[in-house]
mmCIF file of C-alpha atoms and ligand atoms in Angstrom:
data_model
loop_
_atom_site.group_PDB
_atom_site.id
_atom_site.type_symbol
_atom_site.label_atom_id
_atom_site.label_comp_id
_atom_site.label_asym_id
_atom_site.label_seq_id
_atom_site.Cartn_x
_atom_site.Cartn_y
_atom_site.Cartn_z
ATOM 1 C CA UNK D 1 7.898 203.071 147.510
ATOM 2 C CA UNK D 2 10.450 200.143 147.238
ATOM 3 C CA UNK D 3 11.813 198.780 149.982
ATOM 4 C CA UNK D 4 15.094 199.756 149.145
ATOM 5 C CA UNK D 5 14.208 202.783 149.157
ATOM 6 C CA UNK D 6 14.179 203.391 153.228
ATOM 7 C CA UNK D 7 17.985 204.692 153.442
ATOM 8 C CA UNK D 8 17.137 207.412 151.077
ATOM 9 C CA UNK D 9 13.764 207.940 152.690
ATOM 10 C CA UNK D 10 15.433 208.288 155.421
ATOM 11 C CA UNK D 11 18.161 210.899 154.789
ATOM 12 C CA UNK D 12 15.349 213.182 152.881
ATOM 13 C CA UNK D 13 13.645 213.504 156.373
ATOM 14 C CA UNK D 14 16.599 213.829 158.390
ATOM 15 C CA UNK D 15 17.570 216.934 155.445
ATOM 16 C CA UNK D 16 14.012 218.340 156.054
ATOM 17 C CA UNK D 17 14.361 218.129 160.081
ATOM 18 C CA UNK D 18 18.257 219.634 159.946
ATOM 19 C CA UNK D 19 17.004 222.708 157.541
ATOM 20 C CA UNK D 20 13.811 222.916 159.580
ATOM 21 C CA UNK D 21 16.022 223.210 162.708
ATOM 22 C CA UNK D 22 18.173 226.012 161.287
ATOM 23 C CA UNK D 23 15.183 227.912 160.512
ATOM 24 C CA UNK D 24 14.368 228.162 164.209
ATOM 25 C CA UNK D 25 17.657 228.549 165.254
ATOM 26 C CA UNK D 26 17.777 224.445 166.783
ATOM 27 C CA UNK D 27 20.332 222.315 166.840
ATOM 28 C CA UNK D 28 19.304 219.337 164.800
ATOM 29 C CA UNK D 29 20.634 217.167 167.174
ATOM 30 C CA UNK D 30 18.270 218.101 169.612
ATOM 31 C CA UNK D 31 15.129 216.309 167.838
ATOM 32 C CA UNK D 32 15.033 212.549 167.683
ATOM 33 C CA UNK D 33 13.186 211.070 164.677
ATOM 34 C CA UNK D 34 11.031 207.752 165.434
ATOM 35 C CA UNK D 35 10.494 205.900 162.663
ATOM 36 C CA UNK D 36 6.749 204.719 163.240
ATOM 37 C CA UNK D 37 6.874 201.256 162.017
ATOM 38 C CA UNK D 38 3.503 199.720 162.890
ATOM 39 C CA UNK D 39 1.638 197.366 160.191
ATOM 40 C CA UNK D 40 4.973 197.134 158.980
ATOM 41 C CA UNK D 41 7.047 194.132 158.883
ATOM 42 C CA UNK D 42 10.861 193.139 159.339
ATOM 43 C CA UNK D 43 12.045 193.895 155.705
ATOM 44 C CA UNK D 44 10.345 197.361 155.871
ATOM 45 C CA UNK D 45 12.545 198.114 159.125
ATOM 46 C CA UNK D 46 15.528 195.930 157.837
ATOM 47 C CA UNK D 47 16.850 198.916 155.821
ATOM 48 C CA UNK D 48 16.419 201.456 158.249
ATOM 49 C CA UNK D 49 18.443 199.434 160.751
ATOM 50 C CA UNK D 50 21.160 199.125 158.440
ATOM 51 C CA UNK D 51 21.195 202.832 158.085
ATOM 52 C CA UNK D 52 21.935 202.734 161.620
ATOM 53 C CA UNK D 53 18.345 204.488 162.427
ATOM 54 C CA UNK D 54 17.648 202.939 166.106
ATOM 55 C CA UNK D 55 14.415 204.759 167.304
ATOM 56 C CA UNK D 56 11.470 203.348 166.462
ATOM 57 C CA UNK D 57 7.532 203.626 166.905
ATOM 58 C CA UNK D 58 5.130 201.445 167.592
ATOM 59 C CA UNK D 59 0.816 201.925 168.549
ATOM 60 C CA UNK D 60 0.111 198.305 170.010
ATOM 61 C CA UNK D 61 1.982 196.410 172.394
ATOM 62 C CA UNK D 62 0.878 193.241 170.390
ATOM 63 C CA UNK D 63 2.040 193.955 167.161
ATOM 64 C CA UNK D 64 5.427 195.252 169.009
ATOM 65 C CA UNK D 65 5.715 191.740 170.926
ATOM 66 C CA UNK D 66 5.773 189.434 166.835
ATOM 67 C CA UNK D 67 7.695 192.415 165.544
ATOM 68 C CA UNK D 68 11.126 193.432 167.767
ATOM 69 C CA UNK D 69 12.921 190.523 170.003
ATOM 70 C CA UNK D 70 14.643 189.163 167.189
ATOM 71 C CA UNK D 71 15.461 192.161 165.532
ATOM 72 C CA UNK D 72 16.453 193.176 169.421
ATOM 73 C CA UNK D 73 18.863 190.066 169.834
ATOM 74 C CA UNK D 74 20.364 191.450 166.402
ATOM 75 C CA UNK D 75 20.184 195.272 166.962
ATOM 76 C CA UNK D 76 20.104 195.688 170.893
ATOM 77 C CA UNK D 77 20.861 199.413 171.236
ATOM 78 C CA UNK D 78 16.867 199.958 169.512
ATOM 79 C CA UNK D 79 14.997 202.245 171.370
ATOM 80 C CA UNK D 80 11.473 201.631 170.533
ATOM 81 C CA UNK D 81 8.891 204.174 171.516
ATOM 82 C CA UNK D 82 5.046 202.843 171.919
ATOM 83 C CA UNK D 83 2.990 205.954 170.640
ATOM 84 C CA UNK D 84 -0.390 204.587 170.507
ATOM 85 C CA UNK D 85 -2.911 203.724 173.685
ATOM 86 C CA UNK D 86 -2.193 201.867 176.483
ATOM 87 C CA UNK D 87 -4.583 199.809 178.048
ATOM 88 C CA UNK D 88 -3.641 199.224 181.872
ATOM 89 C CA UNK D 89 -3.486 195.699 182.033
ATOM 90 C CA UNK D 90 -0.761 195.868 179.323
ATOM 91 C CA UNK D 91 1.608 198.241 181.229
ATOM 92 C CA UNK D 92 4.061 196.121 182.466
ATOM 93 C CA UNK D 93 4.113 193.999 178.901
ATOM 94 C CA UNK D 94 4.936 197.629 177.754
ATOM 95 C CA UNK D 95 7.432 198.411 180.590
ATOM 96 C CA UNK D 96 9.398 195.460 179.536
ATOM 97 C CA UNK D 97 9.818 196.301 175.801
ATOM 98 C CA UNK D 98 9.587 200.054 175.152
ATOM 99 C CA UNK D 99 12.092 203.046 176.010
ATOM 100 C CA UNK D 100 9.760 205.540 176.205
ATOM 101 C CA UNK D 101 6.024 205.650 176.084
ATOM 102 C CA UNK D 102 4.420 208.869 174.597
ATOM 103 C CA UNK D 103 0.763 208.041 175.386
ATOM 104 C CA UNK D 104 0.234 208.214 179.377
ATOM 105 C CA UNK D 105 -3.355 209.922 179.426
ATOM 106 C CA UNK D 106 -4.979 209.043 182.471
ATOM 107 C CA UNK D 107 -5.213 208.588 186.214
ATOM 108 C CA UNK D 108 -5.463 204.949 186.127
ATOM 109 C CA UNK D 109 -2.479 204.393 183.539
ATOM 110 C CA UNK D 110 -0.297 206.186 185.684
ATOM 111 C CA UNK D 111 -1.673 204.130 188.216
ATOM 112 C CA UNK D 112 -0.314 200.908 186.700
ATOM 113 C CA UNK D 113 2.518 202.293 185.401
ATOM 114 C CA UNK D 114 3.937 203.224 188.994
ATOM 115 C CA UNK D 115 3.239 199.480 189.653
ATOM 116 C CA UNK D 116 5.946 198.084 187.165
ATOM 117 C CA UNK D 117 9.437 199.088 186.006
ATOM 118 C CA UNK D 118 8.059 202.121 183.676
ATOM 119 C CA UNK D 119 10.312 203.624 181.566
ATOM 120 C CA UNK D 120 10.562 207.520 180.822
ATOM 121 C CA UNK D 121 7.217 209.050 179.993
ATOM 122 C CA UNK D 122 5.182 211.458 178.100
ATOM 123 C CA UNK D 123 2.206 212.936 178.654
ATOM 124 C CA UNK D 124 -0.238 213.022 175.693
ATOM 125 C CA UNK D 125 -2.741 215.786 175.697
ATOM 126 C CA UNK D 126 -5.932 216.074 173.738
ATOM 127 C CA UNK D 127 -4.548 219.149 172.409
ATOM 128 C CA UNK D 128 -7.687 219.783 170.097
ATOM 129 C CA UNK D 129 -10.219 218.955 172.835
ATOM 130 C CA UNK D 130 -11.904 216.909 170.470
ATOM 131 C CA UNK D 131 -14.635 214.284 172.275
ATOM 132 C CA UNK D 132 -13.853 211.097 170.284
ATOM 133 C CA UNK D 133 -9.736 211.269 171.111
ATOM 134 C CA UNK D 134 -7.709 210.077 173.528
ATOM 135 C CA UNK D 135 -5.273 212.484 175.618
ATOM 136 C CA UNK D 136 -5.579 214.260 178.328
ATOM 137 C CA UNK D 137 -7.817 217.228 179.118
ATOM 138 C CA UNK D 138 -5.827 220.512 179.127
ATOM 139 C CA UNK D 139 -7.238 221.731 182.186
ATOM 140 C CA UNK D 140 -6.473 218.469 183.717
ATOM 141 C CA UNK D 141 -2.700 218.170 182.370
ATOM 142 C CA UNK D 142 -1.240 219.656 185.761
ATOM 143 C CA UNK D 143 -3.282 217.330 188.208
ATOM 144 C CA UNK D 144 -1.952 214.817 185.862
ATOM 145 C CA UNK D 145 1.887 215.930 186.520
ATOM 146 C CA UNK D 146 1.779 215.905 189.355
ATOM 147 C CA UNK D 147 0.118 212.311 190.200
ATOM 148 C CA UNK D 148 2.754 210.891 188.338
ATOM 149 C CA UNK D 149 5.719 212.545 189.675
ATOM 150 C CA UNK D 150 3.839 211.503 193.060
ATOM 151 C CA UNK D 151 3.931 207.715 191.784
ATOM 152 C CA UNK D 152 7.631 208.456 190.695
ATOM 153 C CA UNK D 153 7.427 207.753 187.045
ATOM 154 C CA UNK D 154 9.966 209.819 184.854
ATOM 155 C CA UNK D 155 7.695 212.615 183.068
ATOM 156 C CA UNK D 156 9.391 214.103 180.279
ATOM 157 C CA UNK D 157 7.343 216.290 178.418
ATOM 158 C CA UNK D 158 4.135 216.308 176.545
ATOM 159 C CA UNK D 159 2.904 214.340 173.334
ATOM 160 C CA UNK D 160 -0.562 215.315 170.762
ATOM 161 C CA UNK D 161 -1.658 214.896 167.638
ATOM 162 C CA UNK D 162 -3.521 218.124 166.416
ATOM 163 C CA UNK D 163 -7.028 217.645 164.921
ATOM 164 C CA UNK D 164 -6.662 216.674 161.370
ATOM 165 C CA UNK D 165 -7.232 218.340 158.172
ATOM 166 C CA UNK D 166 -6.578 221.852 160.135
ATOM 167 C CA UNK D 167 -3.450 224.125 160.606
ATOM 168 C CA UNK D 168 -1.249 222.159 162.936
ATOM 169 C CA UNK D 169 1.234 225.473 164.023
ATOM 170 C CA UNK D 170 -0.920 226.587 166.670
ATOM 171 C CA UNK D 171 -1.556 223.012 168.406
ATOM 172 C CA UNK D 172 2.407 222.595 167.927
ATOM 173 C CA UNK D 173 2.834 226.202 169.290
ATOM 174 C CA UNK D 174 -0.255 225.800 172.590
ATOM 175 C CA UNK D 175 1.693 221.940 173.426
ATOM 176 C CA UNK D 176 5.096 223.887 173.465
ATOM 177 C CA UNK D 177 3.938 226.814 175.334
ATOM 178 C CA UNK D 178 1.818 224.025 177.847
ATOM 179 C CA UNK D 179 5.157 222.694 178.064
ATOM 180 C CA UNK D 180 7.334 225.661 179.201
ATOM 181 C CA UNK D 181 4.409 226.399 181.705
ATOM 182 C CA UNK D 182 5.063 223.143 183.374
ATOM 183 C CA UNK D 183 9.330 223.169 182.918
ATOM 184 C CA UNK D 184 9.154 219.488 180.947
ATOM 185 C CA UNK D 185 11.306 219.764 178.409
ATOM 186 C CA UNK D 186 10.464 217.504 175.556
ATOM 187 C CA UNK D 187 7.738 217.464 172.980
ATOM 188 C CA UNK D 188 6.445 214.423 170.991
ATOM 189 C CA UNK D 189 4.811 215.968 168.170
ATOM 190 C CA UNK D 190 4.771 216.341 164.313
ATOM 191 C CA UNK D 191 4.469 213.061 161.804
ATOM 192 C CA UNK D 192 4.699 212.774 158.440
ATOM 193 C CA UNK D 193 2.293 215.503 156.999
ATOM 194 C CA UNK D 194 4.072 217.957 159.414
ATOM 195 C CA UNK D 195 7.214 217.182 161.298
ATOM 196 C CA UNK D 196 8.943 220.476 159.662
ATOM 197 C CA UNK D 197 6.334 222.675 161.354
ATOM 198 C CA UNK D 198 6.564 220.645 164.288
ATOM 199 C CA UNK D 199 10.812 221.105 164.251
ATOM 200 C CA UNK D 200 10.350 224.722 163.813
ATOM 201 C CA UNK D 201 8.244 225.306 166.361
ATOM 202 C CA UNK D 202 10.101 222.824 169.445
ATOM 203 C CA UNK D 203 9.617 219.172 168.922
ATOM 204 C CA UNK D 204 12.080 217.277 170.570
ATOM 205 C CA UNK D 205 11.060 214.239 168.980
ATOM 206 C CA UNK D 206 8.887 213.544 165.799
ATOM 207 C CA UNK D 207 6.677 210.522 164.758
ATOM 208 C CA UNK D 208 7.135 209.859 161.215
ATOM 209 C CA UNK D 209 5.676 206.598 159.547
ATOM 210 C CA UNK D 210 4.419 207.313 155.635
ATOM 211 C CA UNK D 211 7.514 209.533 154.934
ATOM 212 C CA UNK D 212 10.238 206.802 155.865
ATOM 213 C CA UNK D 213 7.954 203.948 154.446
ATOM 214 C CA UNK D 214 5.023 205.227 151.929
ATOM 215 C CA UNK D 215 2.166 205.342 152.367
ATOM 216 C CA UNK D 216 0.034 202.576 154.914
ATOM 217 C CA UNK D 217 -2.471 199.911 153.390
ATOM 218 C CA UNK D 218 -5.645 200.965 154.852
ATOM 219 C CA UNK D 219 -6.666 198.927 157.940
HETATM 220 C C1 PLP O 301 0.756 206.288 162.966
HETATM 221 C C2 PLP O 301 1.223 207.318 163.903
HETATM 222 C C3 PLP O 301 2.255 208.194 163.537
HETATM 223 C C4 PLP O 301 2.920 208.182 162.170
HETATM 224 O O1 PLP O 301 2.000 208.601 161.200
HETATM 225 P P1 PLP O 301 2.494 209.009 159.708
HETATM 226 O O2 PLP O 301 1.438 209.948 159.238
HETATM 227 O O3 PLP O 301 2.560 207.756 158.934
HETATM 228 O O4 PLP O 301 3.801 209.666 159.842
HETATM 229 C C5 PLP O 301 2.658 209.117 164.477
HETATM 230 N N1 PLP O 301 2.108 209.189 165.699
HETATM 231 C C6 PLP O 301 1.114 208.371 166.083
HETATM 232 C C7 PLP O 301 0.536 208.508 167.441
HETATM 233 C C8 PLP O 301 0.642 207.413 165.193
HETATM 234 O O5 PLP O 301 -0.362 206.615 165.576
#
């Protein structure tokens, strides 16, 4: 996909997420679409940002650190959302430059997130229980909660990413039911393979890389 291409990209997925909304009854409004820009570089984003598309996703704090403080100086009303892991001894690098963070999984991340300045959080779940990915435990979601409301971080719903090459509805559908069990009201879920699903069935906020900017070069 051409470059130039990202303004039309991008009103094709905002269509898909306003008819998936009205399917469900949702008010369009109500789901925020991050455009997941990592491996990408500044003239992938460029369009976007002229669009006036400010939320943005990144997986490593690195990457995030070349990519955003100039196009911040330029564009300072971004919001950019870190979606991948976060190692401890990066939180407050990642305190500093993200609005949200979608990937708090674990006792000792909440740990040294309470330490610095954290921004609003989700909690991502390993909604698949599947042994080689990250997330958080099910069973172990509430103990989670509620060590860091304790700490006095800013929990505002859950995040996954349902095992691939299966059915996504039910993960979408067990996150957002997870979710009304324990009153947060936001879900991070759905990317580009799925987001309409994911709209459909409660996502307040979907992760979409390959359908705003093709498709990745493989790492
Ligand atoms: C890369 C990534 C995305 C976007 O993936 P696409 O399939 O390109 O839409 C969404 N969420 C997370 C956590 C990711 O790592």
């Amino acid at each position: 996909m051409a470059i130039a291409d990202g303004a039309a990209a991008l009103a094709e997925v905002r269509d898909i997420i306003a008819r998936a909304a009205a399917i469900a009854g949702r008010d369009p409004a109500a789901v925020t679409l991050i455009a997941v820009s990592k491996t990408r570089g500044e003239d992938a984003v460029r369009p976007l940002l002229e669009a006036g598309h400010r939320d943005f996703g990144e997986n490593r704090v690195q990457e995030a650190q070349a990519k955003w403080p100039l196009l911040l100086a330029e564009y300072p009303d971004v919001r950019l959302h870190l979606v991948g892991q976060l190692q401890s001894n990066k939180a407050a690098d990642a305190a500093r430059l993200f609005q949200m963070i979608h990937s708090v999984d674990r006792p000792s991340l909440v740990t040294a997130l309470a330490k610095v300045s954290a921004p609003p959080v989700f909690l991502q779940l390993n909604i698949g229980e599947e042994p080689q990915k990250g997330g958080c435990a099910i069973a172990e979601t509430p103990a989670l909660l509620a060590q860091a409301r304790g700490a006095g971080l800013d929990v505002r719903g859950l995040m996954a990413v349902p095992p691939a090459d299966t059915e996504p509805a039910p993960y979408f559908a067990l996150l957002a039911k997870l979710a009304r069990d324990l009153d947060l009201p936001s879900l991070s879920m759905g990317m580009s393979d799925d987001y309409a699903t994911a709209v459909q069935l409660g996502a307040t906020h979907v992760r979409t890389g390959s359908a705003l900017f093709g498709a990745r070069a493989p790492q």
